[in-house]
Coordinates of N, CA and C in Angstrom, one line a residue:
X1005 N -41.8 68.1 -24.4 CA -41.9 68.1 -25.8 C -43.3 67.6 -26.2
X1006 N -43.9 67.9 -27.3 CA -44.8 68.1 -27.5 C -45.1 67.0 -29.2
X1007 N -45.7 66.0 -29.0 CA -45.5 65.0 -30.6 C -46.5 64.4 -30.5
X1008 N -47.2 64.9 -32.1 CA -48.0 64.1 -32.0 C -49.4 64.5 -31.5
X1009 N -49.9 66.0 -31.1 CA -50.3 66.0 -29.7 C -50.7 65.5 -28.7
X1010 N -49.3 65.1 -28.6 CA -49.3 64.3 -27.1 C -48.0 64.9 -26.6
X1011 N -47.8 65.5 -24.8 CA -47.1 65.8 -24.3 C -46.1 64.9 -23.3
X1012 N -44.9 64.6 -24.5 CA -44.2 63.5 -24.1 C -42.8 64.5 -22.8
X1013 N -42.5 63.9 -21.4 CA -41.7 64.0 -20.9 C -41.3 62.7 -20.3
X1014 N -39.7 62.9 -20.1 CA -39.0 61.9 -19.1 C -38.1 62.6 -18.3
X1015 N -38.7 62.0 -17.3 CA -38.0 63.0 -16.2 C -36.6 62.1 -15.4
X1016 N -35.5 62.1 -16.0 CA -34.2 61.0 -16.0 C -34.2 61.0 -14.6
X1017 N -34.2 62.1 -13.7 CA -34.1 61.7 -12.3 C -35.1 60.9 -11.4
X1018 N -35.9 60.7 -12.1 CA -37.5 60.4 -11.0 C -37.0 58.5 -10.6
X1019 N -36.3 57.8 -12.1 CA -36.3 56.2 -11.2 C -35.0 56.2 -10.3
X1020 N -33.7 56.8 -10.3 CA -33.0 57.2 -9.0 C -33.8 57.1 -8.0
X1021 N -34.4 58.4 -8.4 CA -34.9 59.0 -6.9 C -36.3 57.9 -6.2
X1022 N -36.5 57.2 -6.8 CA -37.7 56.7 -6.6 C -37.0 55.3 -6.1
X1023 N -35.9 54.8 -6.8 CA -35.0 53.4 -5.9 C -34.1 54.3 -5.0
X1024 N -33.7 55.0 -4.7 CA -33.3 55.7 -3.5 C -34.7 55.8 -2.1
X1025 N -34.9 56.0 -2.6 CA -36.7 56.3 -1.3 C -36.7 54.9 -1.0
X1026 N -37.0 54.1 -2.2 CA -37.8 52.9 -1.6 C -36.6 51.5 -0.5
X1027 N -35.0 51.9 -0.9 CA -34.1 51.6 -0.1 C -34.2 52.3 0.9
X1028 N -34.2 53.5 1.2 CA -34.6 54.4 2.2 C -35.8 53.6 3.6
X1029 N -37.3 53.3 2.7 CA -38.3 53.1 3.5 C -37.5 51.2 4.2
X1030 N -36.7 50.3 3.9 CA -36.7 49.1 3.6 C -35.8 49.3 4.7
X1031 N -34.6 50.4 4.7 CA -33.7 50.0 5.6 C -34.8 50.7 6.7
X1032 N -35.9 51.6 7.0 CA -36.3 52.4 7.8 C -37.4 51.1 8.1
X1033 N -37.7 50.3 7.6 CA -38.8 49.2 8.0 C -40.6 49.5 7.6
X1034 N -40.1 50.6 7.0 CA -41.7 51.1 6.2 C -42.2 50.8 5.1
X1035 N -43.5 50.0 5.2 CA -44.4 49.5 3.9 C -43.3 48.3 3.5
X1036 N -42.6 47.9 4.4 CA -42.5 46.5 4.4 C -43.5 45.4 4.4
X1037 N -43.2 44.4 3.1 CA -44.5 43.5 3.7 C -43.8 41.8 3.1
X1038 N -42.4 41.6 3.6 CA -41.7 40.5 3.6 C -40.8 40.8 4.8
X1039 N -40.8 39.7 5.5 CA -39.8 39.4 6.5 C -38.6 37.8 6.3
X1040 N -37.5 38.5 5.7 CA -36.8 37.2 5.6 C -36.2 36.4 6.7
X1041 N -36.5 35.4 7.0 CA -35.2 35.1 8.3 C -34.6 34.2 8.1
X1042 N -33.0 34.7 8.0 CA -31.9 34.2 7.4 C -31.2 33.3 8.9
X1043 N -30.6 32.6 9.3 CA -30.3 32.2 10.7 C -30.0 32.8 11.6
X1044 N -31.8 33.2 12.0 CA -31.7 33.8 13.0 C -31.7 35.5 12.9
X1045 N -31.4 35.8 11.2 CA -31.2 37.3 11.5 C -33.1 37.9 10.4
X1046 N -33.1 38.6 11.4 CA -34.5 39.2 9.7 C -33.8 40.4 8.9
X1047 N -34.6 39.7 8.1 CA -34.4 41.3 7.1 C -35.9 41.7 6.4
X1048 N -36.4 43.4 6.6 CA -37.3 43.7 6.2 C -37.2 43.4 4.4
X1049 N -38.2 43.9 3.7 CA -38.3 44.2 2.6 C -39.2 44.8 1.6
X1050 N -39.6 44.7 0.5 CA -40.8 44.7 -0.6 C -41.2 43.5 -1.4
X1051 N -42.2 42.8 -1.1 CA -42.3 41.8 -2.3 C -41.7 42.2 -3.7
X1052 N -42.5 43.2 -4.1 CA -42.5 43.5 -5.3 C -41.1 43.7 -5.9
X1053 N -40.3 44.4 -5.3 CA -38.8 44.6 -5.3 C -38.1 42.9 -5.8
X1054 N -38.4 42.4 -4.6 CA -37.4 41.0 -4.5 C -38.3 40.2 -5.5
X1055 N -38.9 40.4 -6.1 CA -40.1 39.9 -7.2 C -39.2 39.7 -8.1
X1056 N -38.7 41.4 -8.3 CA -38.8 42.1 -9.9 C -36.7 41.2 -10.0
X1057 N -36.3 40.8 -8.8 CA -35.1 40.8 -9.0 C -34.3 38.4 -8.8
X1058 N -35.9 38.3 -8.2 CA -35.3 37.3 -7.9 C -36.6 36.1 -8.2
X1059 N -35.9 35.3 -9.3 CA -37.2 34.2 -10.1 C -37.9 33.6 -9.0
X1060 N -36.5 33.0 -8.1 CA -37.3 32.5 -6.8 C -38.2 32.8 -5.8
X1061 N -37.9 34.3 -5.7 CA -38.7 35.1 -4.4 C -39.9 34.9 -5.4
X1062 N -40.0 35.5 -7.2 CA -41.4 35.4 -7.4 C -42.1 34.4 -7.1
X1063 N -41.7 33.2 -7.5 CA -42.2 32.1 -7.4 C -43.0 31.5 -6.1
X1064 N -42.1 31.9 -4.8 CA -42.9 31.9 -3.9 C -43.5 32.9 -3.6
X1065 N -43.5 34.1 -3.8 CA -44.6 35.2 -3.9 C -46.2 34.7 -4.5
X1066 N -45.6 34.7 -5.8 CA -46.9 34.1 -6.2 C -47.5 33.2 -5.8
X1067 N -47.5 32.2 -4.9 CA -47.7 31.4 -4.7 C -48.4 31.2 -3.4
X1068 N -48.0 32.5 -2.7 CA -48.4 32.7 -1.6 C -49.9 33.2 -1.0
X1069 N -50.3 32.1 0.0 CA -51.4 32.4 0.4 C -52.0 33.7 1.0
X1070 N -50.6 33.8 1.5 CA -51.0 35.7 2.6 C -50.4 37.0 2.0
X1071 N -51.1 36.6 0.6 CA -50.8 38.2 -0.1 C -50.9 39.1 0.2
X1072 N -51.8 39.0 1.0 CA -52.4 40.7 1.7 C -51.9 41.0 2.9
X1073 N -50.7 39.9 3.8 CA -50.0 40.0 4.9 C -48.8 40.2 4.8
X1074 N -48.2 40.5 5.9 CA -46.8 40.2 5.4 C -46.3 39.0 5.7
X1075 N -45.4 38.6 4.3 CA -44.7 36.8 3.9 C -43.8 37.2 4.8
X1076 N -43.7 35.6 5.2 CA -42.0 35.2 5.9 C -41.6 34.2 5.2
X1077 N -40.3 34.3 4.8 CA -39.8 33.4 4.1 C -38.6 32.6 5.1
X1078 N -38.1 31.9 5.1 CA -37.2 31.7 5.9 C -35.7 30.4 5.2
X1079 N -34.7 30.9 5.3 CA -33.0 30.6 4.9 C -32.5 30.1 6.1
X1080 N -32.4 28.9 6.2 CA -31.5 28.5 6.9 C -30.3 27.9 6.5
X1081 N -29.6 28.6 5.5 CA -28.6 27.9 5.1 C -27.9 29.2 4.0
X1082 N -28.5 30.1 4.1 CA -27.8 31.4 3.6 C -26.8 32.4 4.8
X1083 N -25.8 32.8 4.3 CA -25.3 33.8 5.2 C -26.0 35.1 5.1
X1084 N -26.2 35.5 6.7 CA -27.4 36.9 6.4 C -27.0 38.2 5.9
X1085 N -25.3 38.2 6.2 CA -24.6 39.4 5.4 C -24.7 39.0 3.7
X1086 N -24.3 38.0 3.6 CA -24.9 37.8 2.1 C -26.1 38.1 1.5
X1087 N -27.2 37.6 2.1 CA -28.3 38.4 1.8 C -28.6 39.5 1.5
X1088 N -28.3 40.2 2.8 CA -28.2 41.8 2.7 C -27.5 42.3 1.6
X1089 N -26.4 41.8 1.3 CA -26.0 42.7 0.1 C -26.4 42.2 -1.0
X1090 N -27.1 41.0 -1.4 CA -28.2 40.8 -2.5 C -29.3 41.7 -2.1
X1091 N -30.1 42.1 -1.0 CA -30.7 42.7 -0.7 C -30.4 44.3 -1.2
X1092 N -29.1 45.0 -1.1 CA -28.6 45.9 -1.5 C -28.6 46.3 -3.1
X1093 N -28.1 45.3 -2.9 CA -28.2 44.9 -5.0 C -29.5 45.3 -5.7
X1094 N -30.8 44.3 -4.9 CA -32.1 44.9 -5.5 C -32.3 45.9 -5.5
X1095 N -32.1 46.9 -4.2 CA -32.4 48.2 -4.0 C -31.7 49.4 -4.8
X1096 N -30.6 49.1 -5.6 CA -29.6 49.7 -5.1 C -28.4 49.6 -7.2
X1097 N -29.0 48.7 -7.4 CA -28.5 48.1 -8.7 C -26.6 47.9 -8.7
X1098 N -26.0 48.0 -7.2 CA -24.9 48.1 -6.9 C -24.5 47.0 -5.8
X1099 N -23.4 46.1 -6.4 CA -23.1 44.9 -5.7 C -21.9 45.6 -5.0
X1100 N -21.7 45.4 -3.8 CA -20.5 46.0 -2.5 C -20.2 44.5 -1.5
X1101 N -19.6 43.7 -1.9 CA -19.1 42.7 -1.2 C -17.8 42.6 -0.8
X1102 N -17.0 42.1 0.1 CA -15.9 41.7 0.8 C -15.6 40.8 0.2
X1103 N -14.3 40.7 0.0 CA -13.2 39.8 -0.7 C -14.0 38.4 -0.1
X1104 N -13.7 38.1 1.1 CA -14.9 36.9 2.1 C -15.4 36.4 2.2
X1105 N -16.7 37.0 1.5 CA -17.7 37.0 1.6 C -18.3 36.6 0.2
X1106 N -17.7 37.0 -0.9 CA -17.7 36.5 -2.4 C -18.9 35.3 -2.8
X1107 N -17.8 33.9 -1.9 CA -18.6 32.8 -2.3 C -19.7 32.7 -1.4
X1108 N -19.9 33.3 -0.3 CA -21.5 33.3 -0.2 C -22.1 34.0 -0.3
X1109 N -22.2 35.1 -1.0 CA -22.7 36.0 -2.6 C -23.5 35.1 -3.1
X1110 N -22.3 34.1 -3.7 CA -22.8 33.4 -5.4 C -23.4 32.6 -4.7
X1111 N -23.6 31.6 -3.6 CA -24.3 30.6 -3.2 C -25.5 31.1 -2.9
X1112 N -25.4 32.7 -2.0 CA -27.1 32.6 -2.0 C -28.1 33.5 -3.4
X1113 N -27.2 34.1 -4.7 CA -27.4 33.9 -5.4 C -28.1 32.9 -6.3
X1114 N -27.0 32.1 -6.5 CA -27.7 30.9 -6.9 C -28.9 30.2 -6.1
X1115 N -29.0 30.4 -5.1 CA -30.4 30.0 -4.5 C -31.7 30.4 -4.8
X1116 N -31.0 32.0 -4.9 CA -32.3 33.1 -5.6 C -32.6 33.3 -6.4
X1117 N -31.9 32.2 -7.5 CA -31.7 32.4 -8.9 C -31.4 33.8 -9.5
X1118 N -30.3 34.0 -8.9 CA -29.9 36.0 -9.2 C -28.6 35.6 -10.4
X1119 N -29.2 34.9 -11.3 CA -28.1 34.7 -12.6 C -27.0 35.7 -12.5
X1120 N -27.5 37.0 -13.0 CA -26.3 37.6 -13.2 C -25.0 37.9 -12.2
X1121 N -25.8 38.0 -10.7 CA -25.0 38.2 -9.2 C -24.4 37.0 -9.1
X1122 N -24.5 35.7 -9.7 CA -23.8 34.5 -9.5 C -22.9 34.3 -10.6
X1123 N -22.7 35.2 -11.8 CA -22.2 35.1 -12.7 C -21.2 36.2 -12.9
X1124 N -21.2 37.0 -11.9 CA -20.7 38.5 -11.4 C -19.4 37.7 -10.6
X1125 N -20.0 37.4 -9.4 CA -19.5 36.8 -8.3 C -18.6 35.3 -9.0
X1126 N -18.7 34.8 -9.6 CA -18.0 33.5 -10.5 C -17.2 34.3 -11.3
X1127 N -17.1 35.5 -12.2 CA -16.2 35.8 -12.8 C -15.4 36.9 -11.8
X1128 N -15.1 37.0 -10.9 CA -14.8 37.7 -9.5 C -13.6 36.7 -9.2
X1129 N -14.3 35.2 -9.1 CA -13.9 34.1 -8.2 C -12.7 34.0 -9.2
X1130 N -13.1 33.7 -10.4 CA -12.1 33.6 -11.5 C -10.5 34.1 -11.7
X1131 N -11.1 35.8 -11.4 CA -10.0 36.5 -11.7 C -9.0 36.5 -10.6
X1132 N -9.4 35.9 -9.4 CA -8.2 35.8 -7.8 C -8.0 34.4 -7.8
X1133 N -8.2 33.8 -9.1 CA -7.6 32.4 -9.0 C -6.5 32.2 -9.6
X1134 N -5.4 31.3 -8.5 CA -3.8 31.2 -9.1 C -3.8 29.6 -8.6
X1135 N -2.3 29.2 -8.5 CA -2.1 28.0 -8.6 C -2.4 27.9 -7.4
X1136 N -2.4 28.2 -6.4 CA -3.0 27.8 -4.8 C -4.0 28.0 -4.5
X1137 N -5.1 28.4 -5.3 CA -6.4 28.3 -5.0 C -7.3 27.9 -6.0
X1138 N -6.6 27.5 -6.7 CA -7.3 26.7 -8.3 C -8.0 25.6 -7.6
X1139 N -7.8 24.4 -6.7 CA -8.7 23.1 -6.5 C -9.2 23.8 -5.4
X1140 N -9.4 24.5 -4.2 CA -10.3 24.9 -3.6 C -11.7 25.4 -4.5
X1141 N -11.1 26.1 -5.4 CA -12.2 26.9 -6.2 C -13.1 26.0 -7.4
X1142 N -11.9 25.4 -7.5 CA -12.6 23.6 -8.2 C -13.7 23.2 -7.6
X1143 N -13.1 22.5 -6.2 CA -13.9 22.4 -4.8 C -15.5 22.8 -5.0
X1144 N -15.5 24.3 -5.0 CA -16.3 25.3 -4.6 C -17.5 25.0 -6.1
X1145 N -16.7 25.4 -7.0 CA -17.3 25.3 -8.3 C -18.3 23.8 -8.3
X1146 N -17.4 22.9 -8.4 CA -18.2 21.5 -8.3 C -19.4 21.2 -7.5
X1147 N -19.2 21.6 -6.2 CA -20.7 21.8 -5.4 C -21.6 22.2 -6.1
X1148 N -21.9 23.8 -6.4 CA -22.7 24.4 -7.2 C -23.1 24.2 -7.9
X1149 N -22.3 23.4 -8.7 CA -22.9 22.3 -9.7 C -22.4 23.5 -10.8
X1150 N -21.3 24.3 -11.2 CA -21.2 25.4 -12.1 C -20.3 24.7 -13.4
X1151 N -21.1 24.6 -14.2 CA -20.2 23.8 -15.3 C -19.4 24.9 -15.8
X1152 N -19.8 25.8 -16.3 CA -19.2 27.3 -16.8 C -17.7 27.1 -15.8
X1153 N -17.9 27.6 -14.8 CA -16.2 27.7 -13.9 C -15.6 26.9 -13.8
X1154 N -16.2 25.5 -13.8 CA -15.5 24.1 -13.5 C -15.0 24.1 -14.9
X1155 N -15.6 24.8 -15.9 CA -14.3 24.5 -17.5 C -13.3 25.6 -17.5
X1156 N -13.7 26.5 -17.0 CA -12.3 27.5 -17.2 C -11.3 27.1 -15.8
X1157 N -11.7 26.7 -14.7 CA -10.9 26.0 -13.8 C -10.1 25.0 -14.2
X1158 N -10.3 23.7 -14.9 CA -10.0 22.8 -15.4 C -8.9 23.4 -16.6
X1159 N -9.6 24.1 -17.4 CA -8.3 24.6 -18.2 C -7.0 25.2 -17.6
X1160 N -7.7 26.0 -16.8 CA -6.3 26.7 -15.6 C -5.4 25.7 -15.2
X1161 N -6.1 24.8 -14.4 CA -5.1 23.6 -13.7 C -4.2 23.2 -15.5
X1162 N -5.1 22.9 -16.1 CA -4.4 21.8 -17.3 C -3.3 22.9 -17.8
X1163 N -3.7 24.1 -17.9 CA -2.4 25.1 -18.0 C -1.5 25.2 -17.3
X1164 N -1.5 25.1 -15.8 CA -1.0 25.3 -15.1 C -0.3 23.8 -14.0
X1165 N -0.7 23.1 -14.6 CA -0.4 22.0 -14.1 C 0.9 21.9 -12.9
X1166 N 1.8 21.8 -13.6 CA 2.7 21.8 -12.5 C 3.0 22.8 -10.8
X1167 N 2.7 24.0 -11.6 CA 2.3 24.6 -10.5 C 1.2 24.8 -9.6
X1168 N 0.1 23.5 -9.8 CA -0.9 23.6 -9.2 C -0.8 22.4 -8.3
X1169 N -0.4 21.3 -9.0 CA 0.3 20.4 -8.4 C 1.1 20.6 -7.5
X1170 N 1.7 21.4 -6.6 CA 2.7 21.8 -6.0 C 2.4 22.2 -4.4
X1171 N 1.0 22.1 -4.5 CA 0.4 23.1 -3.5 C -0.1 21.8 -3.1
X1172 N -0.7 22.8 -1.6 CA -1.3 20.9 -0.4 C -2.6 21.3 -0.8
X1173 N -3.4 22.0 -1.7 CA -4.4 21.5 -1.7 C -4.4 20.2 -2.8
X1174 N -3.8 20.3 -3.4 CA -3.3 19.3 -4.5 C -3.4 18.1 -4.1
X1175 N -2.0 18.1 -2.9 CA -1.4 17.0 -2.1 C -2.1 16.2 -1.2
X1176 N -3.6 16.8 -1.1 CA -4.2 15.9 -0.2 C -5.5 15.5 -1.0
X1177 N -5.6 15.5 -2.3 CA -6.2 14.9 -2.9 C -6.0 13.2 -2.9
X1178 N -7.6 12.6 -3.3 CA -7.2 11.3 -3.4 C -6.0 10.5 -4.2
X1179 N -5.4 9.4 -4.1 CA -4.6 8.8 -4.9 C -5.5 9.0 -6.0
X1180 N -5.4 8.8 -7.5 CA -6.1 8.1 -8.9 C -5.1 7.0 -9.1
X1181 N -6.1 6.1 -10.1 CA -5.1 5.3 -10.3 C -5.5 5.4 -11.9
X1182 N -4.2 5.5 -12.4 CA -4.6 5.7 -13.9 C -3.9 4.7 -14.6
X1183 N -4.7 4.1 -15.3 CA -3.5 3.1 -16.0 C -3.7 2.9 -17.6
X1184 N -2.6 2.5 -18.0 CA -2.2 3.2 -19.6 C -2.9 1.9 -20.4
X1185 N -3.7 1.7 -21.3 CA -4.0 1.0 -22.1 C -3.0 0.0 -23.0
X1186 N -3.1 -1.3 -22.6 CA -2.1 -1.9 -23.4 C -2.0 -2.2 -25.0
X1187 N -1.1 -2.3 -26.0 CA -1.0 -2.2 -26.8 C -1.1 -3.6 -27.3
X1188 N -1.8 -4.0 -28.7 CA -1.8 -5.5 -28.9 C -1.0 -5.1 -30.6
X1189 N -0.3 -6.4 -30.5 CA -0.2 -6.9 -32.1 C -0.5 -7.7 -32.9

């Protein structure tokens, strides 16, 4: 089309095609120039990619002295299949995770600061929560430090109270000791 004289086109297929290729070179190990190693496992990659998708990767990107080499970053405390499918995700704009595998999604999410994949993955966590896995997921939530889940958790239990109560994850909670305020006249 022609506006303006100026010859405007968009060619809808070209950014597909162009994040399909560059998944393509990443799983093939070409013009790779990040090497993650997750325990023990690597995974190739693109700065620029894990840049454009993860505050943290920029942060140490930028920061990095061997721009013109290839970075090693290194996770010892991420699961590497997790990775990978955050790695997938960048490539790929499509999250494919195992039921399993979920909460160490969001943990190494949250590591990568991947907001939305930890917010994906939390409201995931949310919808497979019943009265027998409400305080594990409490559990889970409180680590992460997720105020967001730990209030709709907390509402659930307080909705669900008795039935939550019922369950041994319940039951092996500490004693509390709660005691009722006395009344003066």
């Amino acid at each position: 089309m022609i506006s303006n004289g100026y010859l405007i086109f968009e060619d809808e297929t070209f950014l597909d095609s162009t994040v399909a290729k560059m998944n393509a070179l990443r799983k093939s190990g070409q013009f790779c120039d990040v090497r993650l190693q997750v325990c023990g496992h690597e995974l190739m990659a693109h700065r620029a990619v894990l840049a454009c998708c993860s505050p943290y990767l920029f942060e140490i990107f930028n920061s990095d002295i061997e721009a013109h080499g290839v970075s090693h970053v290194t996770f010892e405390d991420l699961d590497p299949e997790a990775v990978e499918i955050l790695l997938n995700y960048a490539y790929t704009a499509q999250l494919k995770a195992d039921k399993a595998l979920v909460k160490e999604v969001y943990s190494a999410a949250k590591r990568l600061k991947m907001e939305r994949v930890k917010q994906i993955c939390g409201d995931y966590l949310l919808s497979k929560m019943d009265s027998q896995t409400a305080i594990s997921f409490r559990n889970f939530a409180s680590c992460m430090g997720d105020g967001r889940m730990l209030a709709k958790i907390d509402a659930y239990i307080q909705e669900h109270l008795l039935e939550v109560s019922e369950q041994e994850d319940f039951l092996k909670l500490p004693r509390l000791k709660v005691s009722r305020p006395q009344q003066t006249f």
